[in-house]
């Protein structure tokens, strides 16, 4: 009977030591997981802030590009009236009645004026087309950035919810070790010095 008591005591001590070791491992894993969660949240927050900065800059570039387009359109409209007038003068002088056709300085001047205006208008139209293409690219980039912002926002929300849920479900390590011996419903005995040392090392 005495041998059985010793075996029972040894078994209980081993069980308690195993539970303690398991608690230590579980706590270490829990801390590692929470650290990974927090690291991931910090990285996502950094990426989110970077995307918000890009969104702000892109919106400012869009505003500037739209203003440039309005100025180009105004310049283009401003050049149309002089071109029409120059064309009218040149045509009137070229086909004037009862006068000999001649290539004088006035004729050359009107021709040069028409060519210069047409060249300026062509350059403005080309610049306007390039500006519209650039504006379209900016809007597409803004849409992509805002889509990424939405993804990052959802990720942050889910990751914080997971972290909060883990905190609510966390059971203190001390609760794993019952104060009452589950075998004989008595208070757990004091462990031997060897087992206590093992628990300290765990």
mmCIF file of C-alpha atoms in Angstrom:
data_model
loop_
_atom_site.group_PDB
_atom_site.id
_atom_site.type_symbol
_atom_site.label_atom_id
_atom_site.label_comp_id
_atom_site.label_asym_id
_atom_site.label_seq_id
_atom_site.Cartn_x
_atom_site.Cartn_y
_atom_site.Cartn_z
ATOM 1 C CA UNK A 1 0.000 0.000 0.000
ATOM 2 C CA UNK A 2 2.853 2.372 0.806
ATOM 3 C CA UNK A 3 4.423 1.695 -2.609
ATOM 4 C CA UNK A 4 1.116 2.445 -4.288
ATOM 5 C CA UNK A 5 0.865 5.737 -2.380
ATOM 6 C CA UNK A 6 4.354 6.684 -3.508
ATOM 7 C CA UNK A 7 3.524 5.760 -7.096
ATOM 8 C CA UNK A 8 0.332 7.804 -6.893
ATOM 9 C CA UNK A 9 2.203 10.798 -5.502
ATOM 10 C CA UNK A 10 4.875 10.516 -8.175
ATOM 11 C CA UNK A 11 2.235 10.264 -10.872
ATOM 12 C CA UNK A 12 0.415 13.338 -9.606
ATOM 13 C CA UNK A 13 3.677 15.281 -9.491
ATOM 14 C CA UNK A 14 4.464 14.276 -13.061
ATOM 15 C CA UNK A 15 0.995 15.319 -14.183
ATOM 16 C CA UNK A 16 1.352 18.718 -12.519
ATOM 17 C CA UNK A 17 4.817 19.137 -14.044
ATOM 18 C CA UNK A 18 3.451 18.221 -17.481
ATOM 19 C CA UNK A 19 0.607 20.687 -17.100
ATOM 20 C CA UNK A 20 3.042 23.389 -16.015
ATOM 21 C CA UNK A 21 5.322 22.688 -18.982
ATOM 22 C CA UNK A 22 2.329 22.721 -21.324
ATOM 23 C CA UNK A 23 1.190 26.052 -19.856
ATOM 24 C CA UNK A 24 4.626 27.533 -20.465
ATOM 25 C CA UNK A 25 4.624 26.329 -24.079
ATOM 26 C CA UNK A 26 1.077 27.541 -24.671
ATOM 27 C CA UNK A 27 1.900 30.954 -23.194
ATOM 28 C CA UNK A 28 5.006 31.225 -25.354
ATOM 29 C CA UNK A 29 3.023 30.327 -28.455
ATOM 30 C CA UNK A 30 0.264 32.759 -27.517
ATOM 31 C CA UNK A 31 2.779 35.576 -27.080
ATOM 32 C CA UNK A 32 4.442 34.716 -30.387
ATOM 33 C CA UNK A 33 1.085 34.724 -32.181
ATOM 34 C CA UNK A 34 0.034 38.042 -30.659
ATOM 35 C CA UNK A 35 3.415 39.534 -31.560
ATOM 36 C CA UNK A 36 2.904 38.371 -35.156
ATOM 37 C CA UNK A 37 -0.578 39.918 -35.155
ATOM 38 C CA UNK A 38 0.704 43.249 -33.829
ATOM 39 C CA UNK A 39 3.602 43.270 -36.300
ATOM 40 C CA UNK A 40 1.216 42.573 -39.158
ATOM 41 C CA UNK A 41 -1.123 45.336 -37.966
ATOM 42 C CA UNK A 42 1.770 47.841 -37.810
ATOM 43 C CA UNK A 43 2.866 46.873 -41.328
ATOM 44 C CA UNK A 44 -0.695 47.195 -42.640
ATOM 45 C CA UNK A 45 -1.121 50.566 -40.926
ATOM 46 C CA UNK A 46 2.124 51.778 -42.499
ATOM 47 C CA UNK A 47 0.977 50.624 -45.941
ATOM 48 C CA UNK A 48 -2.434 52.234 -45.339
ATOM 49 C CA UNK A 49 -0.836 55.573 -44.415
ATOM 50 C CA UNK A 50 1.384 55.410 -47.500
ATOM 51 C CA UNK A 51 -1.652 54.785 -49.711
ATOM 52 C CA UNK A 52 -3.529 57.706 -48.131
ATOM 53 C CA UNK A 53 -0.521 59.931 -48.847
ATOM 54 C CA UNK A 54 -0.484 58.723 -52.462
ATOM 55 C CA UNK A 55 -4.216 59.358 -52.726
ATOM 56 C CA UNK A 56 -3.802 62.940 -51.512
ATOM 57 C CA UNK A 57 -0.935 63.643 -53.923
ATOM 58 C CA UNK A 58 -2.791 62.076 -56.845
ATOM 59 C CA UNK A 59 -5.885 64.146 -56.138
ATOM 60 C CA UNK A 60 -3.746 67.294 -56.079
ATOM 61 C CA UNK A 61 -2.125 66.303 -59.390
ATOM 62 C CA UNK A 62 -5.580 65.737 -60.888
ATOM 63 C CA UNK A 63 -6.678 69.211 -59.813
ATOM 64 C CA UNK A 64 -3.550 70.763 -61.342
ATOM 65 C CA UNK A 65 -3.983 68.790 -64.575
ATOM 66 C CA UNK A 66 -7.626 69.817 -64.874
ATOM 67 C CA UNK A 67 -6.602 73.437 -64.404
ATOM 68 C CA UNK A 68 -3.937 73.053 -67.119
ATOM 69 C CA UNK A 69 -6.551 71.577 -69.457
ATOM 70 C CA UNK A 70 -8.901 74.503 -68.821
ATOM 71 C CA UNK A 71 -6.094 76.953 -69.640
ATOM 72 C CA UNK A 72 -5.240 75.074 -72.837
ATOM 73 C CA UNK A 73 -8.872 75.071 -73.900
ATOM 74 C CA UNK A 74 -9.094 78.810 -73.228
ATOM 75 C CA UNK A 75 -5.919 79.420 -75.246
ATOM 76 C CA UNK A 76 -7.238 77.267 -78.053
ATOM 77 C CA UNK A 77 -10.528 79.157 -78.205
ATOM 78 C CA UNK A 78 -8.633 82.445 -78.090
ATOM 79 C CA UNK A 79 -6.621 81.459 -81.172
ATOM 80 C CA UNK A 80 -9.621 80.425 -83.272
ATOM 81 C CA UNK A 81 -10.989 83.954 -83.804
ATOM 82 C CA UNK A 82 -7.656 85.421 -85.045
ATOM 83 C CA UNK A 83 -7.216 82.433 -87.351
ATOM 84 C CA UNK A 84 -10.682 82.896 -88.817
ATOM 85 C CA UNK A 85 -9.992 86.604 -89.305
ATOM 86 C CA UNK A 86 -6.620 85.940 -90.965
ATOM 87 C CA UNK A 87 -8.206 83.364 -93.274
ATOM 88 C CA UNK A 88 -10.920 85.840 -94.223
ATOM 89 C CA UNK A 89 -8.423 88.599 -94.974
ATOM 90 C CA UNK A 90 -6.221 86.296 -96.994
ATOM 91 C CA UNK A 91 -9.149 84.946 -98.997
ATOM 92 C CA UNK A 92 -10.542 88.438 -99.609
ATOM 93 C CA UNK A 93 -7.208 89.737 -100.791
ATOM 94 C CA UNK A 94 -6.515 86.680 -102.917
ATOM 95 C CA UNK A 95 -9.844 86.817 -104.730
ATOM 96 C CA UNK A 96 -10.370 90.579 -104.761
ATOM 97 C CA UNK A 97 -12.148 91.754 -107.951
ATOM 98 C CA UNK A 98 -10.618 93.969 -110.641
ATOM 99 C CA UNK A 99 -7.137 93.632 -109.137
ATOM 100 C CA UNK A 100 -4.118 91.727 -110.369
ATOM 101 C CA UNK A 101 -2.941 88.870 -108.207
ATOM 102 C CA UNK A 102 0.366 89.690 -106.657
ATOM 103 C CA UNK A 103 2.778 88.331 -104.070
ATOM 104 C CA UNK A 104 3.597 91.432 -102.064
ATOM 105 C CA UNK A 105 4.623 91.921 -98.431
ATOM 106 C CA UNK A 106 0.994 92.141 -97.279
ATOM 107 C CA UNK A 107 0.208 88.831 -98.977
ATOM 108 C CA UNK A 108 3.250 87.160 -97.475
ATOM 109 C CA UNK A 109 2.415 88.653 -94.087
ATOM 110 C CA UNK A 110 -1.123 87.257 -94.123
ATOM 111 C CA UNK A 111 0.126 83.860 -95.274
ATOM 112 C CA UNK A 112 2.755 83.728 -92.508
ATOM 113 C CA UNK A 113 0.164 84.780 -89.931
ATOM 114 C CA UNK A 114 -2.199 82.008 -90.993
ATOM 115 C CA UNK A 115 0.600 79.419 -90.892
ATOM 116 C CA UNK A 116 1.773 80.554 -87.466
ATOM 117 C CA UNK A 117 -1.746 80.470 -86.057
ATOM 118 C CA UNK A 118 -2.418 77.048 -87.544
ATOM 119 C CA UNK A 119 0.862 75.762 -86.104
ATOM 120 C CA UNK A 120 0.070 77.182 -82.688
ATOM 121 C CA UNK A 121 -3.415 75.669 -82.733
ATOM 122 C CA UNK A 122 -2.062 72.278 -83.813
ATOM 123 C CA UNK A 123 0.483 72.361 -80.966
ATOM 124 C CA UNK A 124 -2.239 73.329 -78.486
ATOM 125 C CA UNK A 125 -4.467 70.482 -79.680
ATOM 126 C CA UNK A 126 -1.635 67.992 -79.346
ATOM 127 C CA UNK A 127 -0.801 69.258 -75.874
ATOM 128 C CA UNK A 128 -4.476 69.111 -74.953
ATOM 129 C CA UNK A 129 -4.740 65.494 -76.125
ATOM 130 C CA UNK A 130 -1.618 64.562 -74.110
ATOM 131 C CA UNK A 131 -3.068 66.299 -71.056
ATOM 132 C CA UNK A 132 -6.330 64.374 -71.378
ATOM 133 C CA UNK A 133 -4.386 61.100 -71.633
ATOM 134 C CA UNK A 134 -2.378 62.023 -68.537
ATOM 135 C CA UNK A 135 -5.576 62.934 -66.689
ATOM 136 C CA UNK A 136 -7.145 59.580 -67.580
ATOM 137 C CA UNK A 137 -4.037 57.800 -66.291
ATOM 138 C CA UNK A 138 -4.210 59.771 -63.030
ATOM 139 C CA UNK A 139 -7.866 58.834 -62.538
ATOM 140 C CA UNK A 140 -7.080 55.164 -63.164
ATOM 141 C CA UNK A 141 -4.206 55.330 -60.694
ATOM 142 C CA UNK A 142 -6.447 57.040 -58.132
ATOM 143 C CA UNK A 143 -9.064 54.297 -58.536
ATOM 144 C CA UNK A 144 -6.395 51.632 -57.962
ATOM 145 C CA UNK A 145 -5.074 53.440 -54.884
ATOM 146 C CA UNK A 146 -8.558 53.816 -53.413
ATOM 147 C CA UNK A 147 -9.262 50.144 -54.067
ATOM 148 C CA UNK A 148 -6.049 49.210 -52.226
ATOM 149 C CA UNK A 149 -7.043 51.541 -49.381
ATOM 150 C CA UNK A 150 -10.325 49.656 -49.081
ATOM 151 C CA UNK A 151 -8.475 46.322 -48.913
ATOM 152 C CA UNK A 152 -6.061 47.602 -46.262
ATOM 153 C CA UNK A 153 -8.912 49.080 -44.232
ATOM 154 C CA UNK A 154 -10.753 45.750 -44.232
ATOM 155 C CA UNK A 155 -7.555 43.906 -43.319
ATOM 156 C CA UNK A 156 -6.933 46.216 -40.363
ATOM 157 C CA UNK A 157 -10.502 45.766 -39.174
ATOM 158 C CA UNK A 158 -10.302 41.959 -39.341
ATOM 159 C CA UNK A 159 -6.844 41.755 -37.765
ATOM 160 C CA UNK A 160 -7.881 43.982 -34.850
ATOM 161 C CA UNK A 161 -11.046 41.921 -34.392
ATOM 162 C CA UNK A 162 -8.947 38.733 -34.292
ATOM 163 C CA UNK A 163 -6.615 40.270 -31.714
ATOM 164 C CA UNK A 164 -9.551 41.399 -29.570
ATOM 165 C CA UNK A 165 -11.152 37.966 -29.819
ATOM 166 C CA UNK A 166 -7.930 36.301 -28.705
ATOM 167 C CA UNK A 167 -7.777 38.569 -25.660
ATOM 168 C CA UNK A 168 -11.333 37.647 -24.682
ATOM 169 C CA UNK A 169 -10.639 33.922 -25.083
ATOM 170 C CA UNK A 170 -7.299 33.947 -23.259
ATOM 171 C CA UNK A 171 -7.372 31.890 -20.052
ATOM 172 C CA UNK A 172 -4.769 32.774 -17.400
ATOM 173 C CA UNK A 173 -2.128 30.088 -17.078
ATOM 174 C CA UNK A 174 -2.859 29.622 -13.395
ATOM 175 C CA UNK A 175 -6.353 28.412 -14.123
ATOM 176 C CA UNK A 176 -5.016 25.322 -15.859
ATOM 177 C CA UNK A 177 -3.572 23.963 -12.617
ATOM 178 C CA UNK A 178 -6.410 23.074 -10.212
ATOM 179 C CA UNK A 179 -5.936 23.796 -6.549
ATOM 180 C CA UNK A 180 -7.723 20.536 -5.670
ATOM 181 C CA UNK A 181 -6.347 17.102 -6.431
ATOM 182 C CA UNK A 182 -8.692 15.636 -9.040
ATOM 183 C CA UNK A 183 -7.829 12.102 -7.920
ATOM 184 C CA UNK A 184 -8.832 12.243 -4.260
ATOM 185 C CA UNK A 185 -10.509 15.717 -4.042
ATOM 186 C CA UNK A 186 -7.877 16.941 -1.553
ATOM 187 C CA UNK A 187 -5.603 19.954 -1.723
ATOM 188 C CA UNK A 188 -2.585 19.295 -3.932
ATOM 189 C CA UNK A 189 0.482 18.413 -1.968
ATOM 190 C CA UNK A 190 3.705 20.364 -2.041
ATOM 191 C CA UNK A 191 5.998 19.079 -4.766
ATOM 192 C CA UNK A 192 9.320 17.569 -3.991
ATOM 193 C CA UNK A 193 12.380 19.846 -4.347
ATOM 194 C CA UNK A 194 13.379 18.051 -7.565
ATOM 195 C CA UNK A 195 9.966 18.569 -9.184
ATOM 196 C CA UNK A 196 9.821 22.170 -7.996
ATOM 197 C CA UNK A 197 13.201 22.778 -9.595
ATOM 198 C CA UNK A 198 11.922 21.264 -12.829
ATOM 199 C CA UNK A 199 8.935 23.606 -12.780
ATOM 200 C CA UNK A 200 11.234 26.605 -12.236
ATOM 201 C CA UNK A 201 13.366 25.561 -15.172
ATOM 202 C CA UNK A 202 10.251 25.140 -17.319
#
